[in-house]
Every structure is written in C-alpha cells, then in structure tokens.
CSV table of C-alpha atoms in Angstrom, one decimal:
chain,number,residue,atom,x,y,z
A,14,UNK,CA,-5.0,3.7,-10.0
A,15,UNK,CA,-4.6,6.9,-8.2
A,16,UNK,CA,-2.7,9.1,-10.2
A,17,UNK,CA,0.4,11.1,-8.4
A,18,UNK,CA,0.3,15.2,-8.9
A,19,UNK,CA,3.4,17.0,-10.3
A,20,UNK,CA,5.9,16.9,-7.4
A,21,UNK,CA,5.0,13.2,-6.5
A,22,UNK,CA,6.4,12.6,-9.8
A,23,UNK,CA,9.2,14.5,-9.6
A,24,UNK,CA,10.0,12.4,-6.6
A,25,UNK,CA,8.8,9.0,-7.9
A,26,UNK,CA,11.5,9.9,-10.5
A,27,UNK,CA,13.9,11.3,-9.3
A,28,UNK,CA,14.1,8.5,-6.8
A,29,UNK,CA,14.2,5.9,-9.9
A,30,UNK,CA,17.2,7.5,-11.2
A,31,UNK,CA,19.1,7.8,-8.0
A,32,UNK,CA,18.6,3.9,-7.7
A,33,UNK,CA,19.7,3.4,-11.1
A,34,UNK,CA,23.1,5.9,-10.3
A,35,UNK,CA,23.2,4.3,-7.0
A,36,UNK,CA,23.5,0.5,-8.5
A,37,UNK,CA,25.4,1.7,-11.2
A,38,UNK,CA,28.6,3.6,-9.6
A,39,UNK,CA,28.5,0.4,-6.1
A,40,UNK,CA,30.6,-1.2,-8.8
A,41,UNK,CA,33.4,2.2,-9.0
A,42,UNK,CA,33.7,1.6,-5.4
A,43,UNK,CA,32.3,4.9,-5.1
A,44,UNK,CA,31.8,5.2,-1.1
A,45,UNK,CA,28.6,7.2,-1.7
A,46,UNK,CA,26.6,5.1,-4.0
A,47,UNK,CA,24.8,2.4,-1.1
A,48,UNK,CA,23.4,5.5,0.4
A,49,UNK,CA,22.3,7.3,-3.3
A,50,UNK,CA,20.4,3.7,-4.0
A,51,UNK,CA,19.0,4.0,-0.1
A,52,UNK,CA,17.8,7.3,-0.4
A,53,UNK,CA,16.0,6.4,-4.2
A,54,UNK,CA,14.2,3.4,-3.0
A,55,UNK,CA,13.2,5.7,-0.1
A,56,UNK,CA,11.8,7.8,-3.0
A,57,UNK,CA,10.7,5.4,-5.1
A,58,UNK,CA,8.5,3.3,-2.6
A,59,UNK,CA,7.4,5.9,-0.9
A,60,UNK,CA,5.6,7.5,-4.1
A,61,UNK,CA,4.3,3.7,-4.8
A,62,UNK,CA,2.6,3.2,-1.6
A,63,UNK,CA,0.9,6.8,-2.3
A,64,UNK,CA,0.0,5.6,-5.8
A,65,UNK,CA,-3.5,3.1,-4.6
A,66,UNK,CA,-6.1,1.7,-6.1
A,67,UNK,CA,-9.4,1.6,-5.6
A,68,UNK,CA,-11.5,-0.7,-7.8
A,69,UNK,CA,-12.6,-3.8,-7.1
A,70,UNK,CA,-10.9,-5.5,-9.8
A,71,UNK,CA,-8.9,-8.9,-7.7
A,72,UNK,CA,-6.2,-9.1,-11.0
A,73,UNK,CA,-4.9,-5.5,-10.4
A,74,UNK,CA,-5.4,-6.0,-6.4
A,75,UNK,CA,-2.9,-8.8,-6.7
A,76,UNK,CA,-0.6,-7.5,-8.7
A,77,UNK,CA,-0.8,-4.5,-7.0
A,78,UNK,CA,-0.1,-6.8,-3.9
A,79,UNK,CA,3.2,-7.9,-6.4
A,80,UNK,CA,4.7,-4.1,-6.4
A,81,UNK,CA,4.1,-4.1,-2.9
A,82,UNK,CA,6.4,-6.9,-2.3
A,83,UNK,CA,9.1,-5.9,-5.1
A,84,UNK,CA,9.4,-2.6,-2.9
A,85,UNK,CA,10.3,-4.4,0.1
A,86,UNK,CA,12.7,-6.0,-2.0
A,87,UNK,CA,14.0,-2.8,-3.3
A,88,UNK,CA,14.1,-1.3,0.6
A,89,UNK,CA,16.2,-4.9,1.4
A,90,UNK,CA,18.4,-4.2,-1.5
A,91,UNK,CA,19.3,-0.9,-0.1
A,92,UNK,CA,20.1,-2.2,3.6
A,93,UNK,CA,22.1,-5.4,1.9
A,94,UNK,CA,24.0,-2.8,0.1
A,95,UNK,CA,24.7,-1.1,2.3
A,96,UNK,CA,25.7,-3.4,5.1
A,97,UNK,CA,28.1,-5.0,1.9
A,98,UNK,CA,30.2,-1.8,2.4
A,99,UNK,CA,31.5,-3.3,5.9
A,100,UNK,CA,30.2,-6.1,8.6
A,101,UNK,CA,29.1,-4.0,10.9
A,102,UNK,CA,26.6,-6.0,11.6
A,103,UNK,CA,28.6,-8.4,14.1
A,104,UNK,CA,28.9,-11.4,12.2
A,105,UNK,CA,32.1,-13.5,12.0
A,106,UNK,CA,33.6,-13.6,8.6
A,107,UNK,CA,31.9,-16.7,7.3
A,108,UNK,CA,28.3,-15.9,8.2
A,109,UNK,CA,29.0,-12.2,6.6
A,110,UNK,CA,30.4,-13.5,3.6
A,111,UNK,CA,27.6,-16.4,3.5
A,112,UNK,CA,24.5,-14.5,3.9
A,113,UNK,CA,24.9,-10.9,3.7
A,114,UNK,CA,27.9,-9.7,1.1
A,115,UNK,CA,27.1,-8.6,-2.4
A,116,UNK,CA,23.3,-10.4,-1.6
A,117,UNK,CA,22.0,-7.4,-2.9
A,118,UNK,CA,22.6,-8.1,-6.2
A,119,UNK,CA,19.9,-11.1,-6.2
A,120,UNK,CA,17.3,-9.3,-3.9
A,121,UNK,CA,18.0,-6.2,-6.7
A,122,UNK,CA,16.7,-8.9,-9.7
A,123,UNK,CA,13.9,-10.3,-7.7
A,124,UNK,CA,12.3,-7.1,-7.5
A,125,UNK,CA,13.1,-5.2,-10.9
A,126,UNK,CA,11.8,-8.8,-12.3
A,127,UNK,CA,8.6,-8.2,-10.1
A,128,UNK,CA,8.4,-4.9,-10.7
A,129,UNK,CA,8.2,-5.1,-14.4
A,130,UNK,CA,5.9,-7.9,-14.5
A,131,UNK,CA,3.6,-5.7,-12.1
A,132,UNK,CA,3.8,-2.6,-14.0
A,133,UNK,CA,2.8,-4.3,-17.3
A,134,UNK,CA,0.1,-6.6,-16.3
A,135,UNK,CA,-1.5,-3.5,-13.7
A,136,UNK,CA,-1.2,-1.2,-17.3
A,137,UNK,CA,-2.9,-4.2,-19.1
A,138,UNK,CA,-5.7,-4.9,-16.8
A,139,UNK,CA,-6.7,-1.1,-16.1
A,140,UNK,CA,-6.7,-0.4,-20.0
A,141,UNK,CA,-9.0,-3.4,-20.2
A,142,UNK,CA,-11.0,-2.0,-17.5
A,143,UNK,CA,-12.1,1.1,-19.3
A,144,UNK,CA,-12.3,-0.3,-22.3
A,145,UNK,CA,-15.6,-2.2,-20.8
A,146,UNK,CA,-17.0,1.5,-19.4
C-alpha cells in the first residue's frame, strides 16, 4: 500500500475524528453535526482513494475493492444524514419516514463493519507479503 505523507494524514485523521464528532453530537440535535460527519467522510475517503496499491496480490485487491465500497457507504451515511434533518427531498411523509429517516444509522454499521474487516485482513495479508521477501 501506498503510504500517505504527513499532511495526508493529518487529513485522513482529522476527517476520522470529525465523523466520529459528527455521529456522536446527531444525537444532541446539534444542527451542525450532519454537515461535521459530511465534511469527515469527505476527508476520510478522499485520503483512502489516495492510499493505492500496487502489488499483484488478488486477497489485498479485494479487500482493497471492500474499503472502496465501505466508503461509498460512509459518503451515503453522510447524504442520509443529512437529508434526516428535514424532507427536502420531496417525498410525502410515508416514503420519507420509510426509506430515508434515521437510515443512516444502518448504512453507518455496514461500512464501519467493512471497514474493520478490510483494515485488518489488508494489515494481515501485506505483513504476510514481506514476510516471504
């Protein structure tokens, strides 16, 4: 894996902890906090579509493939989030409250359980790789 320089992890961090204050203050009904988890998985993705790889190995290309889809999920949580602040998306009050309010809670899990499982098994497979060189 590519490795990011000093102020790409600044940013890779700093976007990881304004998703984790963004989530965390959504449930003070702090008006704020939809766009301080937007603007962190902004961050965050953007400094794990920097972060390639380049091997060959087809494990850490899948998984790699996994982190890919768990940000998507994380850029979903932030647009469910913030479209749970109000329907201004048009929808009558069924369809709103059916498929798009407080859905991203579950989107959310999906892709901190992917992202996890990515993390570790990528960690895993590339210590195993230069263990054989």
């Amino acid at each position: 894996m590519r490795q990011l320089n000093k102020v790409q992890t600044v940013i890779y961090l700093l976007g990881a902890l304004l998703m984790v204050v963004g989530a965390g203050t959504i449930m003070l009904a702090w008006q704020w906090a939809p766009y301080v988890f937007a603007a962190g998985a902004c961050a965050f993705v953007a400094m794990q579509f920097v972060q390639t790889y380049e091997g060959t190995n087809i494990v850490v290309r899948r998984l790699r493939r996994i982190m890919l889809l768990s940000d998507f999920m994380f850029l979903l949580s932030a647009v469910l989030m913030i479209a749970s602040t109000g329907n201004f998306l048009g929808l009558d009050y069924i369809t709103y409250i059916n498929y798009v309010y407080n859905k991203w809670v579950v989107t959310l899990l999906i892709a901190a359980i992917l992202q996890l499982y990515s993390v570790h098994r990528i960690n895993q497979e590339l210590a195993k790789e230069a263990k054989k060189l």
